[in-house]
Tab-separated table of C-alpha atoms in Angstrom:
chain	number	residue	atom	x	y	z
A	3	MET	CA	89.373	110.562	110.711
A	4	THR	CA	89.167	112.639	113.479
A	5	ALA	CA	86.620	115.911	114.826
A	6	THR	CA	89.357	117.980	113.678
A	7	ASP	CA	89.086	117.082	109.797
A	8	PRO	CA	87.283	118.716	108.041
A	9	ALA	CA	83.662	117.749	106.686
A	10	PRO	CA	84.318	114.904	104.659
A	11	ARG	CA	83.486	115.588	100.305
A	12	SER	CA	82.282	113.433	98.057
A	13	ARG	CA	84.222	111.269	96.277
A	14	ALA	CA	83.897	112.401	93.368
A	15	ALA	CA	84.550	115.710	94.677
A	16	ALA	CA	87.996	114.222	96.075
A	17	SER	CA	89.371	112.903	93.168
A	18	ARG	CA	88.927	116.593	91.526
A	19	GLU	CA	90.722	118.051	94.180
A	20	LEU	CA	93.385	115.341	94.001
A	21	ARG	CA	94.298	115.440	90.769
A	22	HIS	CA	94.160	119.074	90.898
A	23	ALA	CA	96.469	118.823	94.149
A	24	ARG	CA	98.517	116.165	91.741
A	25	ASP	CA	98.530	118.758	88.506
A	26	ARG	CA	99.631	122.072	90.078
A	27	ARG	CA	102.563	123.066	91.282
A	28	PRO	CA	103.220	122.779	94.890
A	29	ARG	CA	102.895	126.029	96.784
A	30	ARG	CA	106.286	127.257	98.566
A	31	LEU	CA	105.154	130.235	100.542
A	32	VAL	CA	108.482	129.932	102.861
A	33	PRO	CA	110.911	127.869	102.838
A	34	LEU	CA	110.640	123.493	104.479
A	35	ALA	CA	112.637	125.200	108.122
A	36	VAL	CA	109.558	128.066	108.457
A	37	ALA	CA	107.207	126.428	107.814
A	38	VAL	CA	107.979	123.306	110.190
A	39	MET	CA	108.509	125.999	113.316
A	40	ALA	CA	105.248	127.418	112.525
A	41	ALA	CA	103.292	124.612	112.495
A	42	ARG	CA	105.220	122.907	115.504
A	43	LEU	CA	104.076	126.239	116.825
A	44	VAL	CA	100.525	126.019	116.485
A	45	GLY	CA	100.425	122.677	117.580
A	46	LEU	CA	101.987	123.723	121.102
A	47	VAL	CA	98.921	126.428	121.580
A	48	SER	CA	96.734	124.028	119.850
A	49	ARG	CA	97.073	121.510	122.637
A	50	ALA	CA	97.533	124.141	125.204
A	51	LEU	CA	94.075	125.166	124.649
A	52	GLY	CA	92.800	121.605	124.763
A	53	ARG	CA	92.547	121.467	121.020
A	54	GLY	CA	94.268	118.527	120.313
A	55	GLY	CA	96.541	119.913	117.472
A	56	THR	CA	96.564	116.612	115.283
A	57	THR	CA	95.145	118.546	112.333
A	58	LEU	CA	96.032	122.058	112.315
A	59	PRO	CA	99.912	122.018	111.920
A	60	GLY	CA	99.533	119.903	109.379
A	61	ARG	CA	97.614	122.050	107.662
A	62	VAL	CA	99.359	124.911	108.582
A	63	LEU	CA	102.518	123.025	107.761
A	64	LEU	CA	101.035	122.328	103.972
A	65	ALA	CA	99.673	124.917	103.311
A	66	LEU	CA	102.500	127.308	104.034
A	67	HIS	CA	105.129	124.320	101.915
A	68	GLY	CA	102.871	122.580	99.879
A	69	ASN	CA	105.723	120.140	98.781
A	70	ALA	CA	106.481	118.963	102.675
A	71	LEU	CA	105.645	115.765	103.038
A	72	PRO	CA	107.977	114.002	100.419
A	73	ARG	CA	110.982	115.961	102.020
A	74	LEU	CA	110.214	115.087	105.583
A	75	ALA	CA	109.389	111.226	104.846
A	76	ARG	CA	112.634	110.990	103.197
A	77	ARG	CA	113.946	111.846	106.637
A	78	LEU	CA	112.608	108.372	108.034
A	79	ASP	CA	115.687	106.349	108.059
A	80	HIS	CA	113.603	103.597	107.777
A	81	GLY	CA	110.949	104.869	105.125
A	82	ALA	CA	106.563	104.520	106.427
A	83	VAL	CA	104.501	101.946	106.345
A	84	LEU	CA	101.069	103.041	105.321
A	85	ILE	CA	97.851	100.665	106.946
A	86	SER	CA	94.008	101.091	105.300
A	87	ALA	CA	91.526	99.478	105.830
A	88	THR	CA	87.818	99.998	106.147
A	89	ASN	CA	87.883	98.206	109.635
A	90	GLY	CA	90.775	97.725	112.228
A	91	LYS	CA	93.602	99.956	110.597
A	92	THR	CA	93.656	102.098	114.160
A	93	THR	CA	94.415	98.882	115.748
A	94	THR	CA	97.002	96.964	113.491
A	95	ALA	CA	98.787	100.868	113.203
A	96	ALA	CA	98.668	100.899	116.954
A	97	MET	CA	99.968	97.237	117.038
A	98	LEU	CA	102.721	97.880	114.946
A	99	ALA	CA	103.821	100.396	116.427
A	100	HIS	CA	104.396	98.136	119.532
A	101	VAL	CA	105.928	95.480	118.154
A	102	LEU	CA	108.512	98.026	116.326
A	103	ASP	CA	109.186	100.272	119.239
A	104	ALA	CA	110.231	96.953	121.019
A	105	ALA	CA	112.274	95.822	118.291
A	106	GLY	CA	113.887	99.219	118.385
A	107	PHE	CA	112.957	101.070	115.543
A	108	ALA	CA	111.690	105.080	117.126
A	109	VAL	CA	108.600	105.425	115.522
A	110	VAL	CA	106.630	108.379	114.416
A	111	HIS	CA	103.210	107.486	114.054
A	112	ASN	CA	99.458	109.581	113.940
A	113	GLN	CA	98.407	107.489	116.999
A	114	ALA	CA	95.573	109.441	117.281
A	115	GLY	CA	94.042	108.251	114.283
A	116	SER	CA	94.286	111.547	112.185
A	117	ASN	CA	94.088	109.648	109.373
A	118	LEU	CA	93.981	112.276	106.085
A	119	VAL	CA	96.459	114.164	104.476
A	120	TRP	CA	96.834	116.434	107.539
A	121	GLY	CA	97.141	114.281	110.077
A	122	VAL	CA	100.340	112.422	108.903
A	123	GLY	CA	101.948	115.756	107.840
A	124	THR	CA	101.409	116.793	111.772
A	125	ALA	CA	103.078	113.327	112.590
A	126	LEU	CA	106.007	114.014	110.256
A	127	LEU	CA	106.854	116.733	112.237
A	128	GLY	CA	108.447	114.587	114.456
A	129	ALA	CA	110.613	112.734	111.715
A	130	ARG	CA	114.395	113.529	112.132
A	131	ARG	CA	117.306	112.353	109.728
A	132	GLY	CA	119.593	110.047	111.574
A	133	ALA	CA	117.437	109.310	114.121
A	134	GLY	CA	116.481	105.604	113.350
A	135	GLN	CA	113.225	106.732	112.639
A	136	ILE	CA	110.397	104.183	111.070
A	137	GLY	CA	106.962	106.186	110.125
A	138	ILE	CA	103.656	104.255	110.821
A	139	PHE	CA	101.203	105.991	109.469
A	140	GLU	CA	97.562	104.776	109.212
A	141	VAL	CA	95.696	105.699	106.128
A	142	ASP	CA	91.395	106.984	105.431
A	143	GLU	CA	90.687	104.471	102.278
A	144	ALA	CA	89.559	107.688	100.609
A	145	TRP	CA	93.350	109.545	100.852
A	146	LEU	CA	95.698	106.448	100.214
A	147	GLY	CA	96.619	107.360	96.791
A	148	ALA	CA	97.533	110.981	97.785
A	149	ILE	CA	99.612	110.567	100.479
A	150	ALA	CA	101.114	107.287	98.690
A	151	ARG	CA	102.269	109.037	95.891
A	152	ALA	CA	103.636	111.864	98.628
A	153	VAL	CA	105.316	109.855	100.716
A	154	THR	CA	106.661	106.399	98.535
A	155	PRO	CA	106.090	103.816	101.614
A	156	ARG	CA	108.582	100.888	101.997
A	157	VAL	CA	105.361	99.113	102.804
A	158	VAL	CA	101.878	98.727	102.408
A	159	VAL	CA	99.076	97.345	104.298
A	160	LEU	CA	95.493	96.338	103.115
A	161	ALA	CA	93.270	94.711	105.050
A	162	ASN	CA	89.408	94.491	103.857
A	163	LEU	CA	87.243	96.733	102.120
A	164	PHE	CA	83.833	96.561	103.572
A	165	ARG	CA	80.859	98.866	103.045
A	166	ASP	CA	81.338	101.910	105.025
A	167	GLN	CA	79.484	105.733	104.541
A	168	LEU	CA	78.474	105.335	100.710
A	169	ASP	CA	77.592	109.029	100.701
A	170	ARG	CA	81.281	109.768	101.406
A	171	TYR	CA	82.979	106.643	99.813
A	172	GLY	CA	80.915	105.344	97.288
A	173	GLU	CA	80.403	101.403	96.070
A	174	LEU	CA	83.209	99.390	96.915
A	175	GLU	CA	84.473	98.339	93.539
A	176	ARG	CA	85.269	102.193	92.486
A	177	LEU	CA	87.316	102.138	95.837
A	178	ALA	CA	89.154	98.861	94.795
A	179	ASP	CA	90.102	100.013	91.703
A	180	ASP	CA	91.594	103.346	93.176
A	181	TRP	CA	93.699	101.168	95.031
A	182	TYR	CA	94.483	98.986	91.934
A	183	GLU	CA	95.752	102.246	90.580
A	184	VAL	CA	97.727	102.541	93.573
A	185	VAL	CA	99.367	99.417	93.221
A	186	ARG	CA	100.086	99.692	89.799
A	187	GLU	CA	101.974	102.737	90.204
A	188	LEU	CA	104.293	102.176	93.663
A	189	SER	CA	105.106	99.021	92.482
A	190	PRO	CA	107.324	99.834	90.458
A	191	THR	CA	109.215	101.689	93.416
A	192	GLY	CA	109.621	98.854	95.233
A	193	THR	CA	107.165	99.025	97.390
A	194	ARG	CA	106.399	95.579	99.746
A	195	PHE	CA	102.198	95.158	99.544
A	196	VAL	CA	100.825	92.979	102.703
A	197	LEU	CA	97.568	91.983	101.764
A	198	ALA	CA	94.700	90.467	103.343
A	199	SER	CA	94.637	86.601	101.402
A	200	ASP	CA	90.616	86.121	102.565
A	201	ASP	CA	89.368	89.545	101.552
A	202	PRO	CA	89.024	88.943	97.657
A	203	LEU	CA	88.559	93.081	96.968
A	204	VAL	CA	92.121	93.331	98.579
A	205	ALA	CA	93.644	89.844	97.114
A	206	ASP	CA	92.784	90.653	94.158
A	207	LEU	CA	94.933	94.149	93.877
A	208	ALA	CA	98.161	91.568	93.471
A	209	GLY	CA	97.747	92.000	89.934
A	210	GLY	CA	98.598	95.273	89.817
A	211	VAL	CA	102.525	94.619	90.848
A	212	ASP	CA	105.015	94.546	88.888
A	213	ARG	CA	106.465	91.404	88.094
A	214	ALA	CA	110.021	92.961	88.764
A	215	SER	CA	109.221	93.655	92.571
A	216	PRO	CA	108.462	92.572	95.558
A	217	PRO	CA	106.243	89.774	95.842
A	218	PRO	CA	102.865	90.414	98.409
A	219	LEU	CA	103.283	88.933	101.379
A	220	TYR	CA	99.507	87.814	102.069
A	221	PHE	CA	97.888	87.179	105.493
A	222	GLY	CA	94.754	84.680	106.476
A	223	ILE	CA	92.856	82.614	108.509
A	224	GLU	CA	92.976	78.903	108.354
A	225	ASP	CA	90.876	77.770	110.926
A	226	ASP	CA	87.587	76.172	110.196
A	227	THR	CA	86.228	75.847	113.816
A	228	CYS	CA	85.783	80.006	113.502
A	229	ALA	CA	83.868	79.566	109.843
A	230	LEU	CA	80.656	81.020	110.381
A	231	ALA	CA	77.224	78.504	109.350
A	232	ALA	CA	76.661	80.695	106.122
A	233	ARG	CA	77.881	84.030	104.440
A	234	ASP	CA	76.997	86.555	106.503
A	235	HIS	CA	73.689	88.268	104.654
A	236	ALA	CA	75.528	91.722	105.340
A	237	ALA	CA	78.515	90.202	102.522
A	238	ASP	CA	79.282	92.832	100.582
A	239	ALA	CA	81.730	91.054	97.314
A	240	THR	CA	80.146	87.854	96.242
A	241	HIS	CA	81.250	88.304	92.648
A	242	CYS	CA	83.949	87.169	91.108
A	243	ARG	CA	85.964	90.498	89.967
A	244	ARG	CA	87.782	88.972	86.920
A	245	CYS	CA	84.503	87.712	85.395
A	246	GLY	CA	81.605	88.417	87.304
A	247	ALA	CA	80.177	84.979	88.022
A	248	PRO	CA	79.054	84.151	92.400
A	249	TYR	CA	81.976	83.498	94.520
A	250	ARG	CA	81.529	79.656	96.132
A	251	TYR	CA	82.790	79.575	99.475
A	252	ARG	CA	84.554	76.664	101.202
A	253	ALA	CA	84.696	78.424	104.701
A	254	VAL	CA	83.213	82.206	105.450
A	255	TRP	CA	85.109	83.904	109.053
A	256	ALA	CA	83.424	87.413	108.357
A	257	GLY	CA	81.254	89.310	105.784
A	258	HIS	CA	82.894	88.447	102.203
A	259	LEU	CA	86.367	86.862	104.090
A	260	GLY	CA	86.985	83.109	104.041
A	261	ARG	CA	88.344	80.438	101.634
A	262	TYR	CA	86.450	81.562	98.149
A	263	GLU	CA	86.806	80.444	94.181
A	264	CYS	CA	85.149	80.641	91.248
A	265	ALA	CA	83.803	78.150	89.577
A	266	ASN	CA	82.897	79.847	85.964
A	267	CYS	CA	87.105	81.071	86.065
A	268	GLY	CA	88.929	79.187	88.399
A	269	HIS	CA	90.368	82.144	90.247
A	270	ARG	CA	90.393	81.409	94.081
A	271	ARG	CA	92.238	82.906	97.473
A	272	PRO	CA	95.611	82.953	97.503
A	273	ASP	CA	97.194	80.655	99.981
A	274	PRO	CA	98.432	83.086	103.172
A	275	ASP	CA	102.090	82.979	104.212
A	276	ILE	CA	101.120	84.480	107.803
A	277	ALA	CA	98.381	81.967	108.704
A	278	ALA	CA	96.738	81.489	111.983
A	279	GLU	CA	95.810	77.841	111.963
A	280	ARG	CA	94.053	77.749	114.850
A	281	VAL	CA	91.954	80.720	116.680
A	282	VAL	CA	90.653	80.544	120.353
A	283	LEU	CA	87.902	83.406	121.285
A	284	GLU	CA	87.938	84.207	124.855
A	285	GLY	CA	85.184	86.246	124.698
A	286	THR	CA	85.648	90.197	125.886
A	287	ARG	CA	89.298	88.793	127.482
A	288	GLY	CA	91.296	87.684	125.167
A	289	THR	CA	92.424	85.856	121.832
A	290	ARG	CA	94.685	82.960	121.271
A	291	ILE	CA	96.262	82.372	117.881
A	292	GLU	CA	98.132	79.908	117.007
A	293	ILE	CA	100.647	81.926	114.106
A	294	ARG	CA	102.715	80.042	111.244
A	295	ASP	CA	105.574	81.941	108.521
A	296	ARG	CA	104.952	79.311	105.640
A	297	PRO	CA	107.583	80.330	103.994
A	298	ARG	CA	109.920	80.169	106.859
A	299	ASP	CA	108.674	77.733	108.526
A	300	SER	CA	107.987	78.970	111.805
A	301	ALA	CA	105.137	79.620	114.147
A	302	ALA	CA	104.318	81.250	117.613
A	303	THR	CA	101.364	81.693	120.179
A	304	VAL	CA	99.930	84.855	120.548
A	305	ALA	CA	98.435	85.781	123.757
A	306	LEU	CA	96.805	88.870	122.470
A	307	PRO	CA	94.626	90.557	125.552
A	308	LEU	CA	92.173	91.933	122.795
A	309	PRO	CA	88.592	90.031	121.863
A	310	GLY	CA	87.491	88.426	118.500
A	311	LEU	CA	88.099	87.607	115.223
A	312	TYR	CA	88.745	90.822	114.050
A	313	ASN	CA	91.816	91.429	116.454
A	314	ALA	CA	92.976	88.085	115.237
A	315	TYR	CA	93.369	89.677	111.279
A	316	ASN	CA	94.682	92.543	113.078
A	317	ALA	CA	97.410	90.753	114.815
A	318	LEU	CA	97.649	89.103	111.415
A	319	ALA	CA	98.357	92.207	109.417
A	320	CYS	CA	100.640	93.180	111.972
A	321	THR	CA	103.140	90.620	112.182
A	322	ALA	CA	102.883	90.729	107.994
A	323	ALA	CA	103.814	93.925	108.169
A	324	ALA	CA	106.878	93.727	110.816
A	325	ARG	CA	108.427	90.099	109.469
A	326	SER	CA	108.428	92.584	105.786
A	327	LEU	CA	110.498	94.865	107.729
A	328	GLY	CA	112.861	91.829	109.275
A	329	VAL	CA	110.903	91.737	112.651
A	330	ASP	CA	110.301	87.555	113.207
A	331	LEU	CA	107.341	86.016	114.624
A	332	ALA	CA	108.867	85.411	117.679
A	333	ARG	CA	109.420	88.883	118.744
A	334	SER	CA	106.291	89.994	117.221
A	335	ALA	CA	103.917	87.767	119.109
A	336	ALA	CA	105.472	88.584	122.423
A	337	ALA	CA	105.041	92.400	121.951
A	338	LEU	CA	101.476	91.514	120.763
A	339	ALA	CA	100.753	89.866	124.604
A	340	THR	CA	102.113	93.246	126.391
A	341	PHE	CA	99.975	95.643	123.094
A	342	ARG	CA	97.066	97.457	124.593
A	343	ALA	CA	93.471	98.316	123.154
A	344	ALA	CA	93.788	101.115	120.619
A	345	PHE	CA	91.088	104.638	121.514
A	346	GLY	CA	87.615	103.426	122.019
A	347	ARG	CA	88.856	99.865	120.242
A	348	VAL	CA	87.330	97.312	122.821
A	349	GLU	CA	89.291	99.964	125.510
A	350	THR	CA	88.356	98.901	129.491
A	351	VAL	CA	88.091	102.633	131.487
A	352	GLU	CA	87.581	102.094	135.142
A	353	LEU	CA	84.239	104.998	136.186
A	354	ASP	CA	82.442	105.000	139.577
A	355	GLY	CA	83.479	101.371	140.584
A	356	ARG	CA	82.538	99.965	137.241
A	357	GLU	CA	84.232	98.235	134.077
A	358	LEU	CA	83.086	100.440	130.656
A	359	VAL	CA	84.292	98.447	127.696
A	360	ILE	CA	84.377	100.315	124.811
A	361	LEU	CA	83.785	98.950	121.469
A	362	LEU	CA	83.492	101.074	118.456
A	363	ILE	CA	80.726	100.282	115.441
A	364	LYS	CA	80.411	102.229	112.586
A	365	ASN	CA	79.274	100.003	109.569
A	366	PRO	CA	77.492	96.140	109.256
A	367	ALA	CA	80.540	93.971	109.274
A	368	GLY	CA	82.492	96.212	112.189
A	369	ALA	CA	79.428	95.992	114.051
A	370	ASN	CA	78.258	92.281	113.409
A	371	ALA	CA	82.136	91.301	114.674
A	372	VAL	CA	81.576	93.362	117.957
A	373	LEU	CA	78.175	91.760	118.282
A	374	ARG	CA	79.384	88.551	117.692
A	375	THR	CA	82.258	89.105	120.485
A	376	LEU	CA	79.426	90.276	123.206
A	377	ALA	CA	77.480	87.236	122.283
A	378	LEU	CA	80.429	84.834	123.913
A	379	GLU	CA	79.746	86.451	127.229
A	380	GLU	CA	78.349	84.936	129.754
A	381	GLU	CA	76.849	87.230	132.055
A	382	PRO	CA	73.521	89.466	131.350
A	383	LEU	CA	74.790	92.043	129.402
A	384	CYS	CA	74.125	96.159	130.224
A	385	LEU	CA	74.058	98.577	127.070
A	386	TRP	CA	75.029	101.687	126.476
A	387	ILE	CA	74.110	101.992	122.201
A	388	ALA	CA	75.002	105.626	120.536
A	389	LEU	CA	74.184	106.560	116.697
A	390	ASN	CA	75.374	109.919	115.714
A	391	ASP	CA	74.444	111.145	112.113
A	392	GLY	CA	77.862	113.727	112.101
A	393	VAL	CA	79.773	113.938	108.310
A	394	ALA	CA	82.428	111.876	110.193
A	395	ASP	CA	80.305	108.722	110.582
A	396	GLY	CA	77.817	109.416	107.450
A	397	ARG	CA	74.657	110.909	107.192
A	398	ASP	CA	72.897	107.137	106.145
A	399	VAL	CA	72.502	105.634	109.723
A	400	SER	CA	70.528	102.464	107.822
A	401	TRP	CA	73.001	100.160	107.719
A	402	ILE	CA	71.804	99.869	111.385
A	403	TRP	CA	69.157	97.274	109.337
A	404	ASP	CA	72.013	95.227	108.410
A	405	ALA	CA	74.257	94.758	112.079
A	406	ASP	CA	72.843	92.019	113.693
A	407	PHE	CA	71.690	92.442	116.808
A	408	GLU	CA	69.012	89.678	117.252
A	409	LEU	CA	72.467	88.217	118.222
A	410	LEU	CA	71.997	89.469	121.705
A	411	ARG	CA	68.340	88.227	121.925
A	412	GLY	CA	68.388	86.912	125.707
A	413	ARG	CA	71.399	88.363	126.709
A	414	VAL	CA	70.408	91.677	127.679
A	415	ARG	CA	69.674	92.781	130.775
A	416	SER	CA	69.605	97.030	130.267
A	417	VAL	CA	70.151	99.330	127.258
A	418	VAL	CA	69.840	103.042	126.809
A	419	CYS	CA	69.890	104.281	123.082
A	420	SER	CA	71.887	107.783	122.991
A	421	GLY	CA	73.122	109.619	120.139
A	422	SER	CA	71.462	112.336	117.469
A	423	ARG	CA	69.186	109.509	115.798
A	424	ALA	CA	69.218	107.120	118.978
A	425	PRO	CA	65.007	106.457	117.719
A	426	GLU	CA	65.662	104.974	115.269
A	427	LEU	CA	68.181	102.876	116.928
A	428	ALA	CA	65.379	102.162	119.336
A	429	LEU	CA	63.420	100.893	116.344
A	430	ARG	CA	66.050	99.057	114.941
A	431	LEU	CA	66.565	97.249	118.506
A	432	LYS	CA	62.730	96.548	119.124
A	433	TYR	CA	62.427	94.495	116.168
A	434	ALA	CA	65.742	93.013	116.893
A	435	GLU	CA	63.652	91.591	120.220
A	436	LEU	CA	65.454	92.403	122.788
A	437	GLU	CA	64.103	91.753	125.584
A	438	ALA	CA	65.226	93.943	128.127
A	439	PRO	CA	63.677	97.412	128.387
A	440	ILE	CA	64.994	99.831	125.867
A	441	ALA	CA	65.285	103.863	127.153
A	442	VAL	CA	65.750	106.715	124.876
A	443	GLN	CA	68.358	109.866	125.771
A	444	ARG	CA	69.437	111.316	122.680
A	445	GLU	CA	72.309	113.329	125.193
A	446	MET	CA	75.309	111.303	126.338
A	447	ARG	CA	75.899	112.872	129.259
A	448	LEU	CA	72.884	112.410	131.109
A	449	SER	CA	72.343	108.991	129.496
A	450	LEU	CA	75.857	107.970	130.012
A	451	GLU	CA	75.800	109.255	133.607
A	452	GLU	CA	72.567	106.922	134.231
A	453	ALA	CA	73.994	103.981	132.275
A	454	VAL	CA	76.432	103.756	134.445
A	455	ARG	CA	74.401	104.110	137.837
A	456	ASN	CA	72.362	100.840	136.464
A	457	ALA	CA	74.805	99.054	135.454
A	458	ASP	CA	75.928	95.882	137.444
A	459	ARG	CA	79.729	95.661	137.241
A	460	ARG	CA	80.431	96.494	133.890
A	461	LEU	CA	78.525	98.127	130.666
A	462	TYR	CA	79.332	97.729	127.400
A	463	VAL	CA	79.297	100.931	125.459
A	464	LEU	CA	79.203	100.777	121.283
A	465	PRO	CA	79.438	104.007	119.963
A	466	THR	CA	79.728	105.466	116.197
A	467	TYR	CA	82.701	107.461	114.914
A	468	THR	CA	82.139	111.546	116.733
A	469	ALA	CA	79.930	109.840	119.630
A	470	LEU	CA	82.808	107.902	120.712
A	471	LEU	CA	85.121	111.125	120.808
A	472	ASP	CA	82.702	113.154	122.614
A	473	ILE	CA	82.924	110.043	125.626
A	474	ARG	CA	86.247	110.531	125.532
A	475	THR	CA	85.990	114.110	126.541
A	476	TRP	CA	83.300	113.428	129.179
A	477	LEU	CA	85.994	110.415	130.189
A	478	ALA	CA	88.854	112.796	130.190
A	479	LYS	CA	86.996	115.718	132.516
A	480	ARG	CA	85.871	112.866	135.091
A	481	GLY	CA	89.455	112.258	135.159
A	482	ALA	CA	89.373	108.632	134.484
A	483	VAL	CA	91.492	108.644	130.757
A	484	ALA	CA	93.600	111.574	128.821
A	485	HIS	CA	92.256	113.366	126.161
A	486	TRP	CA	91.522	111.606	122.537
A	487	ALA	CA	94.399	113.678	121.102
A	488	ARG	CA	97.034	113.263	123.365
A	489	GLY	CA	96.616	109.350	123.791
């Protein structure tokens, strides 16, 4: 979701609206060609005015022609791929677009991360029949059903489900139930599902796949040297969805992701088809992954220029999706070695002689993955952390108490807290017993300028979602990056 998307609604309200949208006959005020022309014009004007133009054209398109999504999606010669997850969907979608581009596909992609129905509509304005195109769309978790039913995707990648914005999404089990219905409805159409074997909530969705349809393709990690000493206290899915008994884990990679089994009913993690047999974490510099395509008995090493186990998962999901589209492991590995970080996801920006390393944090599981990566750094850390409570962030910021800032104890040289909830963040860091002095400045521009001035060589910037957009806008005004909506 972007700052230009509308305010999130409650899940109940979203469900009512989606049912209403499905049941009613789509409005067609003008022919599709006229709606497309009008929406493209709106996009041109919006971008000329510096407003981004990632959502408004889609709004105009769907307001003028309610059936535009399926009709435009049919123009994609190679179909559409949908990617959804709590964490990593932007990076995974960008990786897949990069790999497919290298493989010769013409890619239509909502690259600015506008992942509600209007953002997908805006991206589909670029669909042209006969152009050899494929659509790569990251999709908000709560909007997966509506968008999937509209575009009838060729492949759906479902990577993980973690607790996030409970005031908007509700409990994970409800979201998993909605996804299961999507799998059950789409499976008979021939849609191929790419599922995380390590996430019990996601792997269990395979039960909705029709027996006559393509079987799911699983991806997962097999390197026990990356396992945590014990299950994360912030783990979400800890009990078997089939019988309710607690899962028993033989290895835990992050949160509730791991090699699990139920001692009561015998339900267990499926073996991954695309497996990371060895993962070497190289701090914030990158990750080396030895991946095996087990059904085809082929292997390749990915020198990924992105850090962290979470990016190893993103690379695995990308590789599995590419394989389901006919791109072999060796070609995916070669392309991933040249991948550049997606907007705000371990993105490095040069400013005033310093490196700003930007790492989005927005929920306990994602934040803990980032903090574990930072803990691998040898040099003392200069941190700038922004906590906002905008509607796109989630009003409830209590998740920071489940983020393990204690991992940075003894490793921080300076820290600045910013954003609308900066004082609460500072309190959290005080309880984490970080030894560095903690500065509090709500105003982002002032606090960032001060943090950059005081940083040695590198400043680690950890914003929540709306803070990330503000940072990008500020950096664009300083001439350090392009505007977030223009990539």
